[in-house]
């Protein structure tokens, strides 16, 4: 004889993040991304407007904690957080917004690979391409500050487009959505709730 538990099945983390907590998770994720962007923009301002030498252009936090800027642990950790966040929050998107989110995920995957190369070189002391410091593949063509401004831009732009499309879905996308971002809109229009993403 099979007994059925009277307690409801607990949702998994990914299901909760892409269901009832999607809006909060996206907001927290966006706050982390914008904080990181602010650091890069301050660093760019320090270099190209204030004329500070690159080693002294460390953004905001780097002025108080210089080791943060020179530590590959921090850079790799952020690249990994970005990748994991894009991956974990992807199921909550539908239609065109999911396509744009997937573009951001693919671009961040490559950005992560570049940081993994830098991290591995820093940890082993073995530098690729005959360089004197850890060097990524594209860094052979473009300076590190410029390259990371570029990488952060090409990941951020499709991510923002995805969020915009997610909050302004077409009718089929609205019907397919199962996250908290569109709950009020669905109630107003009388759209039945879709099942939570698997």
mmCIF file with all atom_site columns, C-alpha atoms in Angstrom, residues 14 18-19 22 26 86-107 155 158-170 173-174 176-179 182 195-198:
data_model
loop_
_atom_site.group_PDB
_atom_site.id
_atom_site.type_symbol
_atom_site.label_atom_id
_atom_site.label_alt_id
_atom_site.label_comp_id
_atom_site.label_asym_id
_atom_site.label_entity_id
_atom_site.label_seq_id
_atom_site.pdbx_PDB_ins_code
_atom_site.Cartn_x
_atom_site.Cartn_y
_atom_site.Cartn_z
_atom_site.occupancy
_atom_site.B_iso_or_equiv
_atom_site.pdbx_formal_charge
_atom_site.auth_seq_id
_atom_site.auth_comp_id
_atom_site.auth_asym_id
_atom_site.auth_atom_id
_atom_site.pdbx_PDB_model_num
ATOM 1  C CA . UNK A 1 14  ? 15.525 26.956 -9.251  1.00 0.00 ? 14  UNK A CA 1
ATOM 2  C CA . UNK A 1 18  ? 11.877 31.388 -11.427 1.00 0.00 ? 18  UNK A CA 1
ATOM 3  C CA . UNK A 1 19  ? 8.414  31.358 -9.905  1.00 0.00 ? 19  UNK A CA 1
ATOM 4  C CA . UNK A 1 22  ? 11.702 35.723 -9.832  1.00 0.00 ? 22  UNK A CA 1
ATOM 5  C CA . UNK A 1 26  ? 16.153 39.583 -10.828 1.00 0.00 ? 26  UNK A CA 1
ATOM 6  C CA . UNK A 1 86  ? 22.179 34.016 -15.846 1.00 0.00 ? 86  UNK A CA 1
ATOM 7  C CA . UNK A 1 87  ? 21.837 30.225 -15.852 1.00 0.00 ? 87  UNK A CA 1
ATOM 8  C CA . UNK A 1 88  ? 19.659 29.974 -12.724 1.00 0.00 ? 88  UNK A CA 1
ATOM 9  C CA . UNK A 1 89  ? 17.264 32.768 -13.726 1.00 0.00 ? 89  UNK A CA 1
ATOM 10 C CA . UNK A 1 90  ? 16.831 31.655 -17.366 1.00 0.00 ? 90  UNK A CA 1
ATOM 11 C CA . UNK A 1 91  ? 13.837 29.303 -16.839 1.00 0.00 ? 91  UNK A CA 1
ATOM 12 C CA . UNK A 1 92  ? 11.673 32.239 -15.702 1.00 0.00 ? 92  UNK A CA 1
ATOM 13 C CA . UNK A 1 93  ? 11.906 33.871 -19.133 1.00 0.00 ? 93  UNK A CA 1
ATOM 14 C CA . UNK A 1 94  ? 9.701  32.991 -22.113 1.00 0.00 ? 94  UNK A CA 1
ATOM 15 C CA . UNK A 1 95  ? 9.632  33.830 -25.812 1.00 0.00 ? 95  UNK A CA 1
ATOM 16 C CA . UNK A 1 96  ? 11.738 36.754 -27.002 1.00 0.00 ? 96  UNK A CA 1
ATOM 17 C CA . UNK A 1 97  ? 12.936 37.628 -23.520 1.00 0.00 ? 97  UNK A CA 1
ATOM 18 C CA . UNK A 1 98  ? 14.344 34.111 -23.136 1.00 0.00 ? 98  UNK A CA 1
ATOM 19 C CA . UNK A 1 99  ? 16.160 34.446 -26.469 1.00 0.00 ? 99  UNK A CA 1
ATOM 20 C CA . UNK A 1 100 ? 17.855 37.683 -25.325 1.00 0.00 ? 100 UNK A CA 1
ATOM 21 C CA . UNK A 1 101 ? 18.663 36.187 -21.900 1.00 0.00 ? 101 UNK A CA 1
ATOM 22 C CA . UNK A 1 102 ? 20.242 33.187 -23.646 1.00 0.00 ? 102 UNK A CA 1
ATOM 23 C CA . UNK A 1 103 ? 22.387 35.529 -25.769 1.00 0.00 ? 103 UNK A CA 1
ATOM 24 C CA . UNK A 1 104 ? 23.632 37.190 -22.558 1.00 0.00 ? 104 UNK A CA 1
ATOM 25 C CA . UNK A 1 105 ? 24.298 33.734 -21.051 1.00 0.00 ? 105 UNK A CA 1
ATOM 26 C CA . UNK A 1 106 ? 26.319 32.591 -24.082 1.00 0.00 ? 106 UNK A CA 1
ATOM 27 C CA . UNK A 1 107 ? 28.390 35.784 -24.107 1.00 0.00 ? 107 UNK A CA 1
ATOM 28 C CA . UNK A 1 155 ? 26.533 40.884 -21.718 1.00 0.00 ? 155 UNK A CA 1
ATOM 29 C CA . UNK A 1 158 ? 21.011 41.695 -24.115 1.00 0.00 ? 158 UNK A CA 1
ATOM 30 C CA . UNK A 1 159 ? 20.322 41.149 -20.420 1.00 0.00 ? 159 UNK A CA 1
ATOM 31 C CA . UNK A 1 160 ? 18.539 44.513 -20.175 1.00 0.00 ? 160 UNK A CA 1
ATOM 32 C CA . UNK A 1 161 ? 16.655 43.838 -23.424 1.00 0.00 ? 161 UNK A CA 1
ATOM 33 C CA . UNK A 1 162 ? 15.582 40.473 -21.965 1.00 0.00 ? 162 UNK A CA 1
ATOM 34 C CA . UNK A 1 163 ? 14.318 42.111 -18.774 1.00 0.00 ? 163 UNK A CA 1
ATOM 35 C CA . UNK A 1 164 ? 12.476 44.780 -20.750 1.00 0.00 ? 164 UNK A CA 1
ATOM 36 C CA . UNK A 1 165 ? 10.847 42.176 -23.038 1.00 0.00 ? 165 UNK A CA 1
ATOM 37 C CA . UNK A 1 166 ? 10.071 40.018 -19.999 1.00 0.00 ? 166 UNK A CA 1
ATOM 38 C CA . UNK A 1 167 ? 8.090  42.825 -18.372 1.00 0.00 ? 167 UNK A CA 1
ATOM 39 C CA . UNK A 1 168 ? 6.332  43.714 -21.648 1.00 0.00 ? 168 UNK A CA 1
ATOM 40 C CA . UNK A 1 169 ? 5.405  40.306 -23.062 1.00 0.00 ? 169 UNK A CA 1
ATOM 41 C CA . UNK A 1 170 ? 3.243  39.525 -26.044 1.00 0.00 ? 170 UNK A CA 1
ATOM 42 C CA . UNK A 1 173 ? 4.395  35.087 -23.684 1.00 0.00 ? 173 UNK A CA 1
ATOM 43 C CA . UNK A 1 174 ? 2.161  36.467 -20.927 1.00 0.00 ? 174 UNK A CA 1
ATOM 44 C CA . UNK A 1 176 ? 3.266  31.127 -20.817 1.00 0.00 ? 176 UNK A CA 1
ATOM 45 C CA . UNK A 1 177 ? 4.901  33.139 -18.022 1.00 0.00 ? 177 UNK A CA 1
ATOM 46 C CA . UNK A 1 178 ? 4.790  31.588 -14.579 1.00 0.00 ? 178 UNK A CA 1
ATOM 47 C CA . UNK A 1 179 ? 6.874  33.981 -12.524 1.00 0.00 ? 179 UNK A CA 1
ATOM 48 C CA . UNK A 1 182 ? 3.828  39.427 -14.261 1.00 0.00 ? 182 UNK A CA 1
ATOM 49 C CA . UNK A 1 195 ? 2.576  26.140 -14.231 1.00 0.00 ? 195 UNK A CA 1
ATOM 50 C CA . UNK A 1 196 ? 5.934  27.023 -12.620 1.00 0.00 ? 196 UNK A CA 1
ATOM 51 C CA . UNK A 1 197 ? 8.985  26.330 -14.801 1.00 0.00 ? 197 UNK A CA 1
ATOM 52 C CA . UNK A 1 198 ? 10.581 22.932 -14.422 1.00 0.00 ? 198 UNK A CA 1
#
